[in-house]
CSV table of C-alpha atoms in Angstrom, one decimal:
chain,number,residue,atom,x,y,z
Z,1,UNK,CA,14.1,12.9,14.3
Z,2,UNK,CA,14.3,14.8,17.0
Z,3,UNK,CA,11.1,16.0,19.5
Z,4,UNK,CA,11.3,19.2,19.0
Z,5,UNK,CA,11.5,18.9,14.7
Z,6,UNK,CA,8.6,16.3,14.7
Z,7,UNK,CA,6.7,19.3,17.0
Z,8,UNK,CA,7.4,21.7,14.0
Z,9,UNK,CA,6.1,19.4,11.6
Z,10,UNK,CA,2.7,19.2,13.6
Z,11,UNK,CA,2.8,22.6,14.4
Z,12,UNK,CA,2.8,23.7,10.8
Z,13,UNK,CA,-0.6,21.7,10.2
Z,14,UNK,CA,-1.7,22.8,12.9
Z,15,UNK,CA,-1.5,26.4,12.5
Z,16,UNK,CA,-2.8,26.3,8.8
Z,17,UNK,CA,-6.0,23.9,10.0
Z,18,UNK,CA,-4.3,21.6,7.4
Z,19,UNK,CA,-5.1,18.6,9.0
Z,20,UNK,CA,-8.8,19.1,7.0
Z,21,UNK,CA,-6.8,17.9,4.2
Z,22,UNK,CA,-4.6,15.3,5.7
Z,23,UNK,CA,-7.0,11.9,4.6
Z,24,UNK,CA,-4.5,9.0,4.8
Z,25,UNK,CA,-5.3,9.0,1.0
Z,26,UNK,CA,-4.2,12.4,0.0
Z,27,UNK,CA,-1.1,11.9,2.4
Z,28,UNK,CA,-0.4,8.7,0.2
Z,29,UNK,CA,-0.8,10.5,-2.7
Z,30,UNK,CA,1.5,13.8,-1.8
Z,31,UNK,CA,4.2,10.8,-0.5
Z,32,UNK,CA,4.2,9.4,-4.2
Z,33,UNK,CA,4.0,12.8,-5.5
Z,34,UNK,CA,7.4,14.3,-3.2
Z,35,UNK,CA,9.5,10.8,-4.0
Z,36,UNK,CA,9.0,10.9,-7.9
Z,37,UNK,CA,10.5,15.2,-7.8
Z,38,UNK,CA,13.0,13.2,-5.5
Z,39,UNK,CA,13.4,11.1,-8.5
Z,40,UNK,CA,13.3,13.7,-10.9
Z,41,UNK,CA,17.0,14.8,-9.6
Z,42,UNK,CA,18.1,11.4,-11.2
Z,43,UNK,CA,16.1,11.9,-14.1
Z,44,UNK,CA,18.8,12.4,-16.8
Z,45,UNK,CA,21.9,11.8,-15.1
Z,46,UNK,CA,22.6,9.5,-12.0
Z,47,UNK,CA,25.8,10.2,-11.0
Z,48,UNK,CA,25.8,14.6,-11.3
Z,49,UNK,CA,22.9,15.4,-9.1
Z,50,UNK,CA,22.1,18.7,-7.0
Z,51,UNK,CA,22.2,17.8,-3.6
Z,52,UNK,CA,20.6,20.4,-2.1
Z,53,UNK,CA,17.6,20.1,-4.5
Z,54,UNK,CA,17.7,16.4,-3.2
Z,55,UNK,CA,18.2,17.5,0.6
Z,56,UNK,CA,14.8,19.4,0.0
Z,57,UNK,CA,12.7,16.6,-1.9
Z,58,UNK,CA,14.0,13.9,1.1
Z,59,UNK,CA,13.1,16.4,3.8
Z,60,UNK,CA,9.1,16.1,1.8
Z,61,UNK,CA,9.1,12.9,2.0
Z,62,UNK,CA,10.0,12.7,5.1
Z,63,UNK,CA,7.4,15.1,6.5
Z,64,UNK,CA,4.6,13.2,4.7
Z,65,UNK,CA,6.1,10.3,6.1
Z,66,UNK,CA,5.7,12.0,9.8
Z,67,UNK,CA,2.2,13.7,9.0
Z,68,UNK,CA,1.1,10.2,7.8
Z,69,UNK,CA,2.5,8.0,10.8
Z,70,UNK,CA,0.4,10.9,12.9
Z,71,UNK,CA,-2.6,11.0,11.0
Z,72,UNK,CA,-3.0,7.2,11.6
Z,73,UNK,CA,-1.7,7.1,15.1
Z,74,UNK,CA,1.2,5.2,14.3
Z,75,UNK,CA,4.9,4.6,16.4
Z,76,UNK,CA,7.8,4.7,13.7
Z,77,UNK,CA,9.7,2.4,15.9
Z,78,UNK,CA,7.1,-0.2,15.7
Z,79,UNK,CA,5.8,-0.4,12.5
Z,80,UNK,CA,9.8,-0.2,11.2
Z,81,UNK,CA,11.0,-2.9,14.0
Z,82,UNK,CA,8.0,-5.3,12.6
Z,83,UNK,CA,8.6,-4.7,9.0
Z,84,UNK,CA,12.9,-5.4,9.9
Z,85,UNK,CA,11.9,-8.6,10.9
Z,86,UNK,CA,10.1,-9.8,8.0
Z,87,UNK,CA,13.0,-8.1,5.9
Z,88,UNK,CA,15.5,-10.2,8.2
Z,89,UNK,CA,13.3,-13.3,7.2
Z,90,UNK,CA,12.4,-12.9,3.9
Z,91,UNK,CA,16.6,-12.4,3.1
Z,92,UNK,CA,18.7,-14.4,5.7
Z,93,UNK,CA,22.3,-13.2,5.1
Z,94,UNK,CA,23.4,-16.5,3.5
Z,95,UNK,CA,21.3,-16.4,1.1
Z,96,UNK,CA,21.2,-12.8,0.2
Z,97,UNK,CA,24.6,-11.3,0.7
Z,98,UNK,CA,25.7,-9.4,-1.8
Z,99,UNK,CA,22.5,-10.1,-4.4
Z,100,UNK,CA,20.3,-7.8,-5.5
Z,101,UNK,CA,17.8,-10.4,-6.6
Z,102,UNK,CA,13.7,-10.5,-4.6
Z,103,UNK,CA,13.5,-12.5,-2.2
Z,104,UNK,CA,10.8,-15.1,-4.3
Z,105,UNK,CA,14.4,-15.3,-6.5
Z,106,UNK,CA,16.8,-16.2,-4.1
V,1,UNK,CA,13.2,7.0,15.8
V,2,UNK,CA,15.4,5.5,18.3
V,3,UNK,CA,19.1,4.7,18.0
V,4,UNK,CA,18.4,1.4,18.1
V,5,UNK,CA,15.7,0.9,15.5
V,6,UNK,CA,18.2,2.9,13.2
V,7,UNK,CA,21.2,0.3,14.1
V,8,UNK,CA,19.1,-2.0,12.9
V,9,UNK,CA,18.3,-0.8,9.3
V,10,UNK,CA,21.8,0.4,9.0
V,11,UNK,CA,23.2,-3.1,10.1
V,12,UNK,CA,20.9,-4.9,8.1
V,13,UNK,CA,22.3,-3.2,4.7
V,14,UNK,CA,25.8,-4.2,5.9
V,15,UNK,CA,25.2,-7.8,6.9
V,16,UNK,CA,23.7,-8.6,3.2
V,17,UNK,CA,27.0,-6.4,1.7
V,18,UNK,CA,24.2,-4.5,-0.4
V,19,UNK,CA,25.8,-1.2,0.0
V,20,UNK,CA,26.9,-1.7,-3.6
V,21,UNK,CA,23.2,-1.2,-4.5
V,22,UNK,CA,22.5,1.4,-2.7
V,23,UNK,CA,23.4,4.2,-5.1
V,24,UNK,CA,21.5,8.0,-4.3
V,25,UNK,CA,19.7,7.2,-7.6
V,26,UNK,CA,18.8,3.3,-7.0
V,27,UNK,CA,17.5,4.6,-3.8
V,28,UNK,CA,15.2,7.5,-5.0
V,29,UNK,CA,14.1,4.6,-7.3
V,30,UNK,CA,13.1,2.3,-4.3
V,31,UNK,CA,11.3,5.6,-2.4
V,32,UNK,CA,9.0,6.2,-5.3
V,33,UNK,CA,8.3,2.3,-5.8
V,34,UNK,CA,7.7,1.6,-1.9
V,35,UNK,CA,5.6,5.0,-2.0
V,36,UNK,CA,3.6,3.6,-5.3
V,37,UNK,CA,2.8,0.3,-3.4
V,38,UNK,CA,1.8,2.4,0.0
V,39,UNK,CA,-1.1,4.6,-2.6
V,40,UNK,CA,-2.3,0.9,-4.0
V,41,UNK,CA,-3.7,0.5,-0.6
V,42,UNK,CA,-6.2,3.6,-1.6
V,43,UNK,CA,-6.8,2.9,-5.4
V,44,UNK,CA,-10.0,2.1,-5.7
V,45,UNK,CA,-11.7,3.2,-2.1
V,46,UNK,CA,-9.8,5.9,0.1
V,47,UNK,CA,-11.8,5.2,3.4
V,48,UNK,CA,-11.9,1.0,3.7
V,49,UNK,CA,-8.1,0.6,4.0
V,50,UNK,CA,-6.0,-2.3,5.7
V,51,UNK,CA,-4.0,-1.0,8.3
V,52,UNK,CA,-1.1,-3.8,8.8
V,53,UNK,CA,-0.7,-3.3,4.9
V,54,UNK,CA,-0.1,0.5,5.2
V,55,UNK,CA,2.1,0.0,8.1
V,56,UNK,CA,4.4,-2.3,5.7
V,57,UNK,CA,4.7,0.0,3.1
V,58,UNK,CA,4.8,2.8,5.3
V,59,UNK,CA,7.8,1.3,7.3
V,60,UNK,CA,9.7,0.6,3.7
V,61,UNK,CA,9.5,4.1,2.5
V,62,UNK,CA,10.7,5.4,6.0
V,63,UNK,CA,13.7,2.6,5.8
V,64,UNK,CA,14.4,3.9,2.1
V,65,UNK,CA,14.6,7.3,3.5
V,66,UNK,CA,17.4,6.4,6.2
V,67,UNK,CA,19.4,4.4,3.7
V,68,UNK,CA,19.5,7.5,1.6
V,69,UNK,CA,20.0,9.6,4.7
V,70,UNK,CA,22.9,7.4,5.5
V,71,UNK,CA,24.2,7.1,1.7
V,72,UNK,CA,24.2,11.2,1.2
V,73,UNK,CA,25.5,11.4,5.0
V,74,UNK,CA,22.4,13.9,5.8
V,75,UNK,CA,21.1,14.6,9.0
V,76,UNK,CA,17.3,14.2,9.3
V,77,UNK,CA,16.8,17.1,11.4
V,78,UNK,CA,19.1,19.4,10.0
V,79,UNK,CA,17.2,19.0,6.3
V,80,UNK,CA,13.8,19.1,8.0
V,81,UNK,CA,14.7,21.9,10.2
V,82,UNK,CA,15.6,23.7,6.7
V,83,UNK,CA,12.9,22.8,4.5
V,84,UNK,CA,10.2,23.1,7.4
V,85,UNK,CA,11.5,26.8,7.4
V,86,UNK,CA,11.1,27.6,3.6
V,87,UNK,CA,7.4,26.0,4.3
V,88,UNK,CA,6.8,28.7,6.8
V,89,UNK,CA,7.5,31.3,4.7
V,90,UNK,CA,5.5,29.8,2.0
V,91,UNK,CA,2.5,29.7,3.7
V,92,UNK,CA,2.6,32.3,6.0
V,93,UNK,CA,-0.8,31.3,8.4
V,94,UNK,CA,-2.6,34.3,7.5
V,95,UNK,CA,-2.9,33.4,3.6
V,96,UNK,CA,-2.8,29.7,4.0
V,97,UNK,CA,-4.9,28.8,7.5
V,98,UNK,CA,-7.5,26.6,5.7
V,99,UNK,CA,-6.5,26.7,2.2
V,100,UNK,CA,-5.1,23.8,0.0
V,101,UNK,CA,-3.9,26.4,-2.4
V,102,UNK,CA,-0.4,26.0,-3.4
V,103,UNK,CA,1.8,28.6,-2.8
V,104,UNK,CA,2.0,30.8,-5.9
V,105,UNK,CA,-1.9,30.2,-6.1
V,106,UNK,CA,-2.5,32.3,-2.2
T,1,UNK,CA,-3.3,1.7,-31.3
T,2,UNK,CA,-5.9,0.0,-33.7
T,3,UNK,CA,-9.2,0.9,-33.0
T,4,UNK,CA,-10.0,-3.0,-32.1
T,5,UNK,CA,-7.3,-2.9,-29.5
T,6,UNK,CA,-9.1,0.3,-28.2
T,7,UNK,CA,-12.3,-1.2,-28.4
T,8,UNK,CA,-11.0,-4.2,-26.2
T,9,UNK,CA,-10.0,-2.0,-23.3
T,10,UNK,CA,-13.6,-0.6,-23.0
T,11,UNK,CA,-15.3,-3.8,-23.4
T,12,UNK,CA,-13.2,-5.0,-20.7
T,13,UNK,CA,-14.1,-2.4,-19.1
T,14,UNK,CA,-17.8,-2.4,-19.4
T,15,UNK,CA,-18.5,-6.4,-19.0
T,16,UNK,CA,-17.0,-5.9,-15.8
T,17,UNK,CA,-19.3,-2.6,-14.8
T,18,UNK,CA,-15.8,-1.2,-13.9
T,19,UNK,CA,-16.5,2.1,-14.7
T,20,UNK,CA,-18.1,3.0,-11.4
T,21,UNK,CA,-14.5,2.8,-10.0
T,22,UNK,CA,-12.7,4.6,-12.9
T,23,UNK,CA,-12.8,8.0,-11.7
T,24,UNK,CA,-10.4,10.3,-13.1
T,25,UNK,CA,-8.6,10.3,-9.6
T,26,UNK,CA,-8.3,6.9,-9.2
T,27,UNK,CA,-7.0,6.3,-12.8
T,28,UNK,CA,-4.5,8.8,-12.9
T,29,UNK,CA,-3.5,6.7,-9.1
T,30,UNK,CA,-3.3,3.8,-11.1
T,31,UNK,CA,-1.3,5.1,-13.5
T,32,UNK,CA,1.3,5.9,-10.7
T,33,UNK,CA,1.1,2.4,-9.7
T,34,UNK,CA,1.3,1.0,-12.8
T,35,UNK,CA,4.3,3.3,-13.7
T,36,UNK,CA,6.2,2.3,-10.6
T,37,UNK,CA,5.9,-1.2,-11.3
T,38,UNK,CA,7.3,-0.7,-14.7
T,39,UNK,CA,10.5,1.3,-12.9
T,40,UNK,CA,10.7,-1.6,-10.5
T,41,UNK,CA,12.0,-3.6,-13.7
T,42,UNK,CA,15.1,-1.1,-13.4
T,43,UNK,CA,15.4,-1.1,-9.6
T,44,UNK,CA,19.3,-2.4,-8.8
T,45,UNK,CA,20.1,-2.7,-12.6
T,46,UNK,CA,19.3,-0.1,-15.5
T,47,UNK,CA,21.2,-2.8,-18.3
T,48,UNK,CA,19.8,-6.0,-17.3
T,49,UNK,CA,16.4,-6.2,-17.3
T,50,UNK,CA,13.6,-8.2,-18.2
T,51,UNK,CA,11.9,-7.5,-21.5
T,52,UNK,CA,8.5,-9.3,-20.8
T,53,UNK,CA,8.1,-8.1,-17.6
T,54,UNK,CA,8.8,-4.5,-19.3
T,55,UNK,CA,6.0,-5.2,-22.1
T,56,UNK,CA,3.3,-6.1,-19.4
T,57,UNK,CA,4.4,-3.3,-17.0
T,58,UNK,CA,4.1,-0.8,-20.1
T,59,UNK,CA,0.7,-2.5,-21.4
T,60,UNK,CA,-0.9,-1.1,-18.0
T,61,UNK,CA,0.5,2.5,-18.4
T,62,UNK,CA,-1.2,2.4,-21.7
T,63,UNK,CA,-4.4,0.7,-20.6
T,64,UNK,CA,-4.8,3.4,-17.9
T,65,UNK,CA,-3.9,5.5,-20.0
T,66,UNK,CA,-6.8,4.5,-22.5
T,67,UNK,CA,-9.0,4.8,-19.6
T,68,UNK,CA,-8.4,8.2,-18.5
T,69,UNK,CA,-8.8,9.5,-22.5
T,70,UNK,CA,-12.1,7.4,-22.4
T,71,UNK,CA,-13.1,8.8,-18.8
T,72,UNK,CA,-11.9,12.5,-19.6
T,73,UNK,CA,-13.5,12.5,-23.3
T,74,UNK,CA,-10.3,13.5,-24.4
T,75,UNK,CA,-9.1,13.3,-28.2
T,76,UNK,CA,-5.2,11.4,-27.6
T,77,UNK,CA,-4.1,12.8,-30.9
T,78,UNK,CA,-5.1,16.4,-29.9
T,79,UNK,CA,-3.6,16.6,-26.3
T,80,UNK,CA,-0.4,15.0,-27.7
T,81,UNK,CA,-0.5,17.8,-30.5
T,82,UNK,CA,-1.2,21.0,-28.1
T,83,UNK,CA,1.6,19.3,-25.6
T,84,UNK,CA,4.1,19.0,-28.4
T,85,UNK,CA,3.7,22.4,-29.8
T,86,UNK,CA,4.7,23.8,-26.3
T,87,UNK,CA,7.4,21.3,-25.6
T,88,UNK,CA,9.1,22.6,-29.1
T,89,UNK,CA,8.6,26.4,-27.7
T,90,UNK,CA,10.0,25.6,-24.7
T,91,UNK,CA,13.1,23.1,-25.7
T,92,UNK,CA,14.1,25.1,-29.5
T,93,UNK,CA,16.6,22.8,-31.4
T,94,UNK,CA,19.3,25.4,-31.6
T,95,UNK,CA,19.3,26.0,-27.9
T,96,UNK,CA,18.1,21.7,-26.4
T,97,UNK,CA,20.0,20.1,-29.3
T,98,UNK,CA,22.4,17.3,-27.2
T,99,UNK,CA,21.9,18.9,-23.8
T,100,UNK,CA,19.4,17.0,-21.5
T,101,UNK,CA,19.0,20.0,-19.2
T,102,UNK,CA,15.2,21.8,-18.5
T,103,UNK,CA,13.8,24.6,-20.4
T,104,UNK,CA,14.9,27.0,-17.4
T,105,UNK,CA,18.1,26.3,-17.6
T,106,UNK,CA,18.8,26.6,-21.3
D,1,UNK,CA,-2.6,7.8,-31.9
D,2,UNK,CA,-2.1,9.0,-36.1
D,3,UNK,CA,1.0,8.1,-37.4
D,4,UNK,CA,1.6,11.8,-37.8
D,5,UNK,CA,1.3,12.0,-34.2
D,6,UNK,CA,4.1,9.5,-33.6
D,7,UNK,CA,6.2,10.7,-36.2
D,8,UNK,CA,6.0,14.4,-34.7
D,9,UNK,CA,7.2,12.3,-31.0
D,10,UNK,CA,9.8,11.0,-32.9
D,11,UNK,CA,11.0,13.7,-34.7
D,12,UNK,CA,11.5,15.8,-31.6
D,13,UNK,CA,13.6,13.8,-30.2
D,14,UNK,CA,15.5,13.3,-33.5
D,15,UNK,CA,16.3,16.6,-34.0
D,16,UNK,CA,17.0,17.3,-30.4
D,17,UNK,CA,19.5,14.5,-30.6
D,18,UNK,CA,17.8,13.1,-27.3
D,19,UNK,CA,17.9,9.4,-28.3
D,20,UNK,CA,21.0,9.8,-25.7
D,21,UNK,CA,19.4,10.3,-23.1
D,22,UNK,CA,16.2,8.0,-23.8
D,23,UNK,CA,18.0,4.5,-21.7
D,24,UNK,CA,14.8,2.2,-21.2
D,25,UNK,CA,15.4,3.0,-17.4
D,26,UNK,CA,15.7,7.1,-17.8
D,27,UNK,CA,12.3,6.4,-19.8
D,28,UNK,CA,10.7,4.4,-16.7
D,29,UNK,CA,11.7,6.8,-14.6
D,30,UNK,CA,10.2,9.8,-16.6
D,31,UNK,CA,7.5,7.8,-16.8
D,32,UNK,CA,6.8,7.8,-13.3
D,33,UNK,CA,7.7,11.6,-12.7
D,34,UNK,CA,4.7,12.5,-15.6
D,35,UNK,CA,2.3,10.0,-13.7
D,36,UNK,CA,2.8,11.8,-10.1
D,37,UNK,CA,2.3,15.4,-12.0
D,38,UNK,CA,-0.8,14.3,-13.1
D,39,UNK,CA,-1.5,12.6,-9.8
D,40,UNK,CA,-0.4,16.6,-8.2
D,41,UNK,CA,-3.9,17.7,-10.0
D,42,UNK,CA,-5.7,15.0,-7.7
D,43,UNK,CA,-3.8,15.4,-4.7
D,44,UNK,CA,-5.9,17.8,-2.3
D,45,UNK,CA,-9.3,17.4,-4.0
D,46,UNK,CA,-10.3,14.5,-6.6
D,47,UNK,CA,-13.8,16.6,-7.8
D,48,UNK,CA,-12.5,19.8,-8.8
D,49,UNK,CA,-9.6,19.3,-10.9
D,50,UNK,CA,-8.0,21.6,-13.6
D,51,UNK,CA,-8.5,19.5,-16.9
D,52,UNK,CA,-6.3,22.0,-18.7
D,53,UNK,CA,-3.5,20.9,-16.6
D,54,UNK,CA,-4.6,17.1,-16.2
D,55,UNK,CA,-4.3,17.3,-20.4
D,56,UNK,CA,-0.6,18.1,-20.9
D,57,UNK,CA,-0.3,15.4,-17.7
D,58,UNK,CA,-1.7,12.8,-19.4
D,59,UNK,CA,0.0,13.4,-23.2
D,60,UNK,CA,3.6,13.8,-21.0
D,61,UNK,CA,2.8,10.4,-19.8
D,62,UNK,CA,1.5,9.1,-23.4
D,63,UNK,CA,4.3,10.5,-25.3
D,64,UNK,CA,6.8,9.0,-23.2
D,65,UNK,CA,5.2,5.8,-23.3
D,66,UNK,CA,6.1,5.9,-27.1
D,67,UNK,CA,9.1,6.8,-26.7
D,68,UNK,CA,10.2,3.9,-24.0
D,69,UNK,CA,7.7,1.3,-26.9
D,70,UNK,CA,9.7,2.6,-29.5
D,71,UNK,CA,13.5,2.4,-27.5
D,72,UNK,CA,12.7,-1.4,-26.8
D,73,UNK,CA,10.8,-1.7,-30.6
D,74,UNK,CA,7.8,-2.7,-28.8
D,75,UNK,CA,4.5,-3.0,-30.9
D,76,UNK,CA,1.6,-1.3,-28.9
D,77,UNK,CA,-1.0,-3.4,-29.8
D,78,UNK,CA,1.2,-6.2,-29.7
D,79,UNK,CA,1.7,-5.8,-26.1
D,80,UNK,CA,-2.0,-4.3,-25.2
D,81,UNK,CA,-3.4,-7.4,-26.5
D,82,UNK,CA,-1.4,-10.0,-24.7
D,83,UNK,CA,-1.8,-8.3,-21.4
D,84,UNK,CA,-5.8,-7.7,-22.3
D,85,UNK,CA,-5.6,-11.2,-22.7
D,86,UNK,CA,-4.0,-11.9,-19.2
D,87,UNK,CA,-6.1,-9.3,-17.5
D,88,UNK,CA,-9.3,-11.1,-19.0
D,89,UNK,CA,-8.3,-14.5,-18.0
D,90,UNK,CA,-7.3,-13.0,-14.1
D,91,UNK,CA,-10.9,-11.4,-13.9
D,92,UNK,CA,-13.3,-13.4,-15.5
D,93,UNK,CA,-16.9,-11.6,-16.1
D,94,UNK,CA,-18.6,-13.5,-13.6
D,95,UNK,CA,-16.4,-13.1,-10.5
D,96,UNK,CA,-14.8,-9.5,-11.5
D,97,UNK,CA,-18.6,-8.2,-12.0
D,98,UNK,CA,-18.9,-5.2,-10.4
D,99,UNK,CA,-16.0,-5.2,-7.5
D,100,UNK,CA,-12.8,-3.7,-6.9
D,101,UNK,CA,-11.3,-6.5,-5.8
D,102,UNK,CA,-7.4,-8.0,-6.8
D,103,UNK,CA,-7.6,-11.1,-8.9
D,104,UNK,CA,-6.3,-13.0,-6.0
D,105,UNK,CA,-9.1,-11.9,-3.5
D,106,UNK,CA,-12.2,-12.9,-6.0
């Protein structure tokens, strides 16, 4: 994301004193909350969905998942560099390409 | 997040060919799972929490969210930039400064 | 359920002076949990899945499920009743009969 | 539940000619959606919650938990016992007493 969309984002809390509300718990909980209406557009049917329904459940998601990473002081580049390596250890290509099975099934 | 760190998840994908699971719908699924596994680190006490586990699960739902970003070709800032505005007029600050109301409760 | 099965959970429940952490928030985050982990069974495949893995999975959503009745003092047989009253105002056969689309868009 | 509780689930979907759309993974998935709705009455403030609302949650959640045990021709108290039986193996009385704690941190 851009600076100036993640400003907006902490803009908006800031304007509304929502930050009040913004416990790493309730952000956890509003994350789960925004992914399953995400989900919801798959509910019945997988393959006719209303994207811009889903462009609007992702873009939640995503600003939970920014209000979050601020709340706890957190660098999305980190925290997504360290989890890509695990990833990258836990499936080495050989052994993963083209399988869909966990990594403790390999 | 940086160019780079978005290679990365997007090279990752193609190196294990798993494109082919990476339907809209498989991945809304993995959001609300990853997002689930975040909110177990605040089930039973929302204050004593373990940081390097909520930076895993954290980093998972953010790399879901690009994969679907990528799948649906979205741009992040584009659907932000849109939803961020429907939030605004939402909750105009005057109603909503200080208020976890939702916004046909204001 | 059987009343013995019911009367199972609680003991479990009590023996383990649990109920100090069974507040109705945390149960109905559990229940999330639990439900996520049941939809991780159909992650990358909806046809092949594991059956036993799906009976456990389920098991918990009911448990919790249990629990919250037990916490709430709710009667299961009259919230299901009140709840499917409404859900046959909303969805009438004539009008929901083969079509899996919501009550607003009837 | 009564069996005239189940039997009114079951003849909803019946006459609705749902059975279609009830896959074991559509079922997961609703699953989830009902448990994050009932979460969304928890999500800004876990003490003052509106149990009108957290009823038709919980009997969304319940009633499609019969439907997904009856789909797979699951036997509830089948499956509760056998994962009571687990759970009260993982956490025995005398290490489970009183904490929060996952099996594998006792």
């Amino acid at each position: 994301m851009k600076k100036e969309t993640i400003d907006r984002i902490r803009k908006f809390t800031e304007d509304r004193d929502w930050d009040q509300f913004h416990s790493p718990a309730n952000l956890a909980k509003s994350l789960v909350i925004e992914a399953a209406e995400l989900l919801e557009c798959f509910q019945w049917d997988e393959e006719k969905y209303d994207i811009d329904h889903i462009r609007e459940e992702l873009a939640d998601v995503i600003v939970y998942s920014q209000n979050l990473l601020d709340k706890l002081g957190l660098d999305v580049d980190e925290i997504v560099n360290a989890k890509m390596e695990l990833n990258e250890n836990k499936y080495p290509v050989e052994k993963a390409k083209g399988s869909a099975a966990k990594y403790d099934q390999l």
